[in-house]
Coordinates of C-alpha atoms in Angstrom, one line a residue:
X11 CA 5.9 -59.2 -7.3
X12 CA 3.2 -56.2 -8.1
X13 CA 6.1 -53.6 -7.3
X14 CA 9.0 -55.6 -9.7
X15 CA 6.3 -55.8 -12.6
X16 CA 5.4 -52.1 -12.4
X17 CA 9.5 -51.2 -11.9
X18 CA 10.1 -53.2 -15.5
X19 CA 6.9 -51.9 -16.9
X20 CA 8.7 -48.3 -16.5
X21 CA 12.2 -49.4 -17.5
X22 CA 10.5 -50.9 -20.9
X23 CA 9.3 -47.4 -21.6
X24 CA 11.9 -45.5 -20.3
X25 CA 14.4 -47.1 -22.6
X26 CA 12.1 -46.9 -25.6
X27 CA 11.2 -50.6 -26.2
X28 CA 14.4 -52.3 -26.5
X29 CA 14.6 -55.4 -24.5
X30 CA 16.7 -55.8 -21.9
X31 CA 17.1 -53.7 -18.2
X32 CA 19.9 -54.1 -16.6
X33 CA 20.6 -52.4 -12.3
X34 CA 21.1 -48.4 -12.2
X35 CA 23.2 -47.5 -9.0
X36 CA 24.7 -44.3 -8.7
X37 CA 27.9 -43.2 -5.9
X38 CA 25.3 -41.3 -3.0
X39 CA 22.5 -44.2 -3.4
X40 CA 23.0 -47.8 -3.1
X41 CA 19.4 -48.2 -3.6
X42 CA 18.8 -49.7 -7.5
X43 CA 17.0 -47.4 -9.5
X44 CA 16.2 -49.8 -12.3
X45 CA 15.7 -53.7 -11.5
X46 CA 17.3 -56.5 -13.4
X47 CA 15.0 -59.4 -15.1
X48 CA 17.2 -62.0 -14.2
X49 CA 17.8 -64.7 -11.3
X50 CA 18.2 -63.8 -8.1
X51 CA 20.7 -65.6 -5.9
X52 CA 18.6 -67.4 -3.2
X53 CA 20.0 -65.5 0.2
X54 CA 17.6 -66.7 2.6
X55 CA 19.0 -70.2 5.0
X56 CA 22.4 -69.8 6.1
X57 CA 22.4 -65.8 6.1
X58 CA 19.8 -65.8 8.3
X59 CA 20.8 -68.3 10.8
X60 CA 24.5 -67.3 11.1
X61 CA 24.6 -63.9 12.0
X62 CA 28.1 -62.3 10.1
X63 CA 30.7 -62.5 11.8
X64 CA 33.4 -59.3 12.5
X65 CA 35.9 -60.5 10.1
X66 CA 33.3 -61.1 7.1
X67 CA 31.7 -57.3 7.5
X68 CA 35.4 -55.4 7.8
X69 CA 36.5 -57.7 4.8
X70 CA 38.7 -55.7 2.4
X71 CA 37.4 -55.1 -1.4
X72 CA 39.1 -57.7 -3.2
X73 CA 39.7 -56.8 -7.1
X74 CA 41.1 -58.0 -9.6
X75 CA 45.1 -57.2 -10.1
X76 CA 45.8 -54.6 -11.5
X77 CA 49.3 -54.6 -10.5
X78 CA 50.8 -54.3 -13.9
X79 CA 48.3 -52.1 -15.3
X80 CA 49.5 -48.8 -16.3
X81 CA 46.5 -46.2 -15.6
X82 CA 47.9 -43.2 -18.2
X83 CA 47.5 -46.1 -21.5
X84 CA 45.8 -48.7 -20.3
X85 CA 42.0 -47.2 -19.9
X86 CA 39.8 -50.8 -20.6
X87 CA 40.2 -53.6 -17.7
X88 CA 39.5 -56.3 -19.5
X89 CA 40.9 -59.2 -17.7
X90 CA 38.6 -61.9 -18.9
X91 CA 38.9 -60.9 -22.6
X92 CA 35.0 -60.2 -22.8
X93 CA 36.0 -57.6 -25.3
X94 CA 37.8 -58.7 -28.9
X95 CA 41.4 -57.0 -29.4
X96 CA 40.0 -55.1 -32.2
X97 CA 37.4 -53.4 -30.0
X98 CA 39.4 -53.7 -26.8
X99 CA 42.1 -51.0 -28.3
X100 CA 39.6 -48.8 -30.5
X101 CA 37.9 -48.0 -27.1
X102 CA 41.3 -47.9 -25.5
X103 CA 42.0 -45.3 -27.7
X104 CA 38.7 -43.4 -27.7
X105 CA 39.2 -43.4 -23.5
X106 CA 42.7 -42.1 -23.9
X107 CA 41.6 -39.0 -25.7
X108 CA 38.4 -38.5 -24.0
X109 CA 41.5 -38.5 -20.4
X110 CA 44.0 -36.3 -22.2
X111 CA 41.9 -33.6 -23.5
X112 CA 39.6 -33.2 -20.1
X113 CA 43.1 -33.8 -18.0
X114 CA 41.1 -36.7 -15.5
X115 CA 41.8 -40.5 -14.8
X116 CA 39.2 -42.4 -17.1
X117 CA 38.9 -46.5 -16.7
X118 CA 36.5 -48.2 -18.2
X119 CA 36.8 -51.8 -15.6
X120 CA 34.4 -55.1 -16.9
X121 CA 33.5 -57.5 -14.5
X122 CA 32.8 -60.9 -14.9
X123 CA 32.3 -62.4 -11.3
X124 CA 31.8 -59.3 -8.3
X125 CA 31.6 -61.6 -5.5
X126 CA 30.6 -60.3 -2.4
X127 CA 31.1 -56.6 -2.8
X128 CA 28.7 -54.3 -3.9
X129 CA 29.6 -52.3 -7.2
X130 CA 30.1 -49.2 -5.5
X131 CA 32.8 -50.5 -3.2
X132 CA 34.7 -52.5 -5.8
X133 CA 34.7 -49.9 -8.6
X134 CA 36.2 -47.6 -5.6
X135 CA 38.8 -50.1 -5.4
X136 CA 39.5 -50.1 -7.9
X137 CA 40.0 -46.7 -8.8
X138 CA 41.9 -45.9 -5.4
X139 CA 44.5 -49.0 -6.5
X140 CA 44.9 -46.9 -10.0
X141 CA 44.6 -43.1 -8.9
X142 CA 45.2 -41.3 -6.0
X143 CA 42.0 -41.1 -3.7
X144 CA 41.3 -37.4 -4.6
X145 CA 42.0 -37.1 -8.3
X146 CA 39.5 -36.1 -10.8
X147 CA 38.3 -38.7 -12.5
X148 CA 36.0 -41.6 -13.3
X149 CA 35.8 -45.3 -13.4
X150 CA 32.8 -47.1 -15.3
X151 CA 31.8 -50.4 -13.7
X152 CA 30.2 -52.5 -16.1
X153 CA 29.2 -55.2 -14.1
X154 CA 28.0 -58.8 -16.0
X155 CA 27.9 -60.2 -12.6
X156 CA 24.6 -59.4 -11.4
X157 CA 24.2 -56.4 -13.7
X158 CA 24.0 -53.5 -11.8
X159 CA 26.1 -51.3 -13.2
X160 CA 28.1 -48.1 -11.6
X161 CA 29.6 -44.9 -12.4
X162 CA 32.1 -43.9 -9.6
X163 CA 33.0 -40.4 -10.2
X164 CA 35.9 -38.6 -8.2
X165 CA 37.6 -35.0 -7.4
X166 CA 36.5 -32.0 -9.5
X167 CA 34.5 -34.3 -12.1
X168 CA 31.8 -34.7 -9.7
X169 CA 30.6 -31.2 -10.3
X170 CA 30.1 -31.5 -13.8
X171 CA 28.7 -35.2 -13.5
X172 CA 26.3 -35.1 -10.3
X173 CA 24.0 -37.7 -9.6
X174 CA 21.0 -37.0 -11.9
X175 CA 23.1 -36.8 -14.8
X176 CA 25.1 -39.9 -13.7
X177 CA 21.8 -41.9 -13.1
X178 CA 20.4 -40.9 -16.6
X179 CA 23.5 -41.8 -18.2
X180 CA 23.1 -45.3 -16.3
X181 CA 19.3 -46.3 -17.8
X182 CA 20.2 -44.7 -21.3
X183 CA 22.7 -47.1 -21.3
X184 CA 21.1 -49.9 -20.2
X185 CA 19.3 -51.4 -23.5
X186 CA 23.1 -51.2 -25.0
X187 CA 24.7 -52.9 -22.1
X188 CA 21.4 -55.5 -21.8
X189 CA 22.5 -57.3 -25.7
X190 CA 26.3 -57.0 -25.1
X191 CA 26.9 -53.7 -27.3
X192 CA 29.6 -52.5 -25.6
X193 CA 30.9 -50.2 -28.0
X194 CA 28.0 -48.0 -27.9
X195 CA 27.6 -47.8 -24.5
X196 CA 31.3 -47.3 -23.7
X197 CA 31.2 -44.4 -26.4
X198 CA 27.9 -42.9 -25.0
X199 CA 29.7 -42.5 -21.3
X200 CA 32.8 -41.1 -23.3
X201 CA 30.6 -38.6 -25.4
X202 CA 29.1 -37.0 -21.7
X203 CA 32.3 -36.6 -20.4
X204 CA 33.1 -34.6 -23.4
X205 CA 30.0 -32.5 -23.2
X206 CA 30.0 -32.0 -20.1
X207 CA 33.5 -31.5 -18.4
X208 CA 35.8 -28.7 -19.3
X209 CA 38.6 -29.3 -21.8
X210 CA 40.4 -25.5 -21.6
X211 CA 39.6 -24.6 -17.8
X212 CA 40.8 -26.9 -15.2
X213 CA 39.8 -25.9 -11.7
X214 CA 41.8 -28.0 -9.2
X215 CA 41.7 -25.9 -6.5
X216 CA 37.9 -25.3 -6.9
X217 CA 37.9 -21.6 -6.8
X218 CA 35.2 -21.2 -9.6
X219 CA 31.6 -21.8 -9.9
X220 CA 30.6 -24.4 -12.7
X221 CA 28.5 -21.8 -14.1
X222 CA 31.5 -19.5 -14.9
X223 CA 33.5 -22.4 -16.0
X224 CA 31.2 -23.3 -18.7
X225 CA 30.9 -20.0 -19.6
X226 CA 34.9 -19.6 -20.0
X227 CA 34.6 -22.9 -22.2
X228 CA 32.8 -21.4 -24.8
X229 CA 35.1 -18.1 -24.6
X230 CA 38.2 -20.8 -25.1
X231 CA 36.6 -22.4 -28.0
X232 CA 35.9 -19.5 -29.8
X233 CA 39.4 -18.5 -29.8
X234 CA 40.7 -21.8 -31.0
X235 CA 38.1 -21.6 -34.0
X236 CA 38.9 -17.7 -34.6
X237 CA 42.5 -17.9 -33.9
X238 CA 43.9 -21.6 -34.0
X239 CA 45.4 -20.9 -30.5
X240 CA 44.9 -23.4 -27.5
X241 CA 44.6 -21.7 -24.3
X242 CA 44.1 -23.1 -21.1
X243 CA 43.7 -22.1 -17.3
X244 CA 44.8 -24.0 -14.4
X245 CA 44.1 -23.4 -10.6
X246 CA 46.0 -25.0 -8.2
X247 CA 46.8 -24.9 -4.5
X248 CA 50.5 -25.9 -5.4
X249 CA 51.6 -24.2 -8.8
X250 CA 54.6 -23.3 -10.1
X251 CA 56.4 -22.9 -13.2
X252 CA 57.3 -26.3 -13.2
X253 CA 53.9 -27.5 -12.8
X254 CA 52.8 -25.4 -15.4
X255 CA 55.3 -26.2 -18.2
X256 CA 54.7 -30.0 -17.1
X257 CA 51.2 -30.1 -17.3
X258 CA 51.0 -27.9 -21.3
X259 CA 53.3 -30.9 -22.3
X260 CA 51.1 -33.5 -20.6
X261 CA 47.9 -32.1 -22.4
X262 CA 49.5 -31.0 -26.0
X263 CA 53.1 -32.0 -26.2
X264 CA 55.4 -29.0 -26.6
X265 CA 54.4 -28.3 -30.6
X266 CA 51.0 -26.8 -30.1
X267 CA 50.3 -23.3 -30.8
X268 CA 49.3 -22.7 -27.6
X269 CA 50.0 -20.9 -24.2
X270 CA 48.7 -21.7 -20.7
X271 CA 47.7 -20.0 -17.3
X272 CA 48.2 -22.0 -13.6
X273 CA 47.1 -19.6 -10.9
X274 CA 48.3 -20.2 -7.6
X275 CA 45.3 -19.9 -5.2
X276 CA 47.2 -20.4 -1.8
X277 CA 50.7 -18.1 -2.7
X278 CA 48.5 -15.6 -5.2
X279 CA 51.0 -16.4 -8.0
X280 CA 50.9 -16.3 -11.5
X281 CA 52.7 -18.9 -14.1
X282 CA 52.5 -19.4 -17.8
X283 CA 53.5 -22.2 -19.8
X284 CA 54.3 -21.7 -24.2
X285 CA 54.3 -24.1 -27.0
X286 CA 54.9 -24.3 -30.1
X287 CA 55.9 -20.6 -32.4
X288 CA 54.4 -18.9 -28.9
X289 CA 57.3 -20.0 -27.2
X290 CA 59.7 -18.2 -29.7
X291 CA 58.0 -15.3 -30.7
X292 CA 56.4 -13.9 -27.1
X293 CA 58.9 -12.8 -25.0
X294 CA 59.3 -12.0 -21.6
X295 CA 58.0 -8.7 -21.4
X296 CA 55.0 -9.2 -23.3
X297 CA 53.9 -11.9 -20.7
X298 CA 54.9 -9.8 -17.8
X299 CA 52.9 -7.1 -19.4
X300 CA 50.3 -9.6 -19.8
X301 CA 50.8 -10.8 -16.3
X302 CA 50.1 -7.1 -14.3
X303 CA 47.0 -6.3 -16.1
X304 CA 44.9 -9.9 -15.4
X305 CA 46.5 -9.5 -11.4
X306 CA 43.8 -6.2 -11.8
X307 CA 41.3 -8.8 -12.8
X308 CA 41.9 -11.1 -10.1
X309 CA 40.7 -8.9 -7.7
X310 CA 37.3 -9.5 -9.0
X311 CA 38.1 -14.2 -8.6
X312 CA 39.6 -16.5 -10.5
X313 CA 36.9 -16.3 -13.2
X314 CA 37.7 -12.5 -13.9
X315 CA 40.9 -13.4 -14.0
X316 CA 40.7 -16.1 -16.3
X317 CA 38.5 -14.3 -18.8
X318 CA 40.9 -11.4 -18.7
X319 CA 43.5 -14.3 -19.9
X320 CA 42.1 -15.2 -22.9
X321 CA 41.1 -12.0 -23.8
X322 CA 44.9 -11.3 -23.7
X323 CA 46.2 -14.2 -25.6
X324 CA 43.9 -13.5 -28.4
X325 CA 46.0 -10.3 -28.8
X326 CA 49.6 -12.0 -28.9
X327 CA 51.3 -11.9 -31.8
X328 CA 52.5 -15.3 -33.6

């Protein structure tokens, strides 16, 4: 009792006097960081004297379906209507951007009833049954079962959202989450994924530091506010022009000013995708022009190269 009076005691000040405190849990701990003021289910009796049996600890995560969800519109699992339609679709839409402009897998998943599983397994699940198992991406549990709350984080967003800034996020949203706001907590986790993950330098095949893709960030939004011109790098271990041109249209649709870079990190390959007046008024010997001299810069990474990049498409002429 002493420890769970001092453990509020911080939460209270931590989260600036607003009432409320709900469970922080983040993906490498399943140790709460923050404890719940709420009714605890009574676990002692039959757990004790009936030892689990094999088929009750290898039980699979059981979800809710999500068999005619569709992962690239639908972002809020909603399934017991917690949310109104109105605010169900504003955040829907708010999500959606947030996933098309970082290029990840984004679902926001509410829970009513958790059962048995622990958060970090279900969100998991959940994510697994809506994304491959390796993607970059993120699913928010927001868990009004017993309240502890979970942000699993997959793929190349885990460098950018490690597990001090995932557990902050957590008790920063707490208060909002503790009187039902969800609106500003769904749009506080949507804001740090836009400050913090990169929206013009995506490094599938990890062959930059974070460091140097942060600093590229800055490089690519300078351009788009001197220039008007979108330009984006892309590493992958399986590129090719088809995967190039695919993935410009994904992110921008095929009017965007804008021109885009996919190295090839296993083949050393080179591929750019065009949109909008770029792809009629640069022609093929500019970009193989363009092409040779950041191949010089590669030598020095990735990074080199990709700072070479947009260096040279600041120079093409619209």
């Amino acid at each position: 009792m002493k420890r769970f009076g001092i453990v509020c005691i911080l939460c209270a000040i931590l989260l600036a006097g607003l009432q409320g405190c709900r469970k922080v849990e983040n993906e490498e701990s399943s140790t709460p960081a923050a404890s719940q003021d709420a009714p605890q289910q009574d676990t002692a009796g039959a757990e004790e004297t009936q030892p689990p049996t094999e088929a009750t600890t290898q039980a699979t995560v059981q979800t809710h379906d999500l068999g005619s969800v569709d992962p690239e519109t639908e972002h809020i699992l909603d399934p017991d209507k917690v949310l109104n339609t109105a605010l169900r679709t504003s955040l829907n839409q708010s999500a959606a951007e947030i996933a098309k402009r970082h290029n990840l897998n984004l679902t926001i998943d509410l829970v009513q009833k958790l059962g048995d599983q622990k958060p970090a397994d279900y969100a998991r699940a959940d994510y697994e049954a809506l994304y491959p198992a390796d993607s970059s991406g993120l699913l928010f549990l927001i868990n009004n079962d017993t309240g502890e709350d979970y942000l699993y984080v997959s793929g190349d967003c885990k460098r950018f959202l490690d597990e001090e800034t995932r557990t902050e996020l957590l008790i920063r949203i707490s208060p909002m989450l503790a009187v039902s706001d969800y609106a500003q907590a769904v749009q506080t986790v949507l804001d740090t994924i836009g400050q913090l993950c990169p929206a013009h330098v995506f490094d599938q095949a990890e062959a930059m530091e974070p460091e140097e893709i942060r600093t590229l960030e800055e490089t690519a939004e300078q351009l788009y506010n001197s220039k008007q011109l979108t330009a984006v790098v892309c590493t992958s271990q399986d590129a090719s022009q088809e995967a190039a041109d695919a993935l410009f249209e994904k992110l921008y649709g095929t009017d965007t000013d804008g021109i885009l870079l996919m190295l090839d990190t296993q083949g050393e390959m080179m591929y750019v995708a065009l949109g909008g007046r770029m792809r009629s008024n640069v022609g093929g010997t500019t970009i193989g022009a363009m092409l040779d001299r950041i191949d010089i810069a590669r030598r020095n990474g990735a990074a080199a190269a990709a700072e070479k990049f947009f260096s040279e498409a600041g120079n093409l002429e619209r």
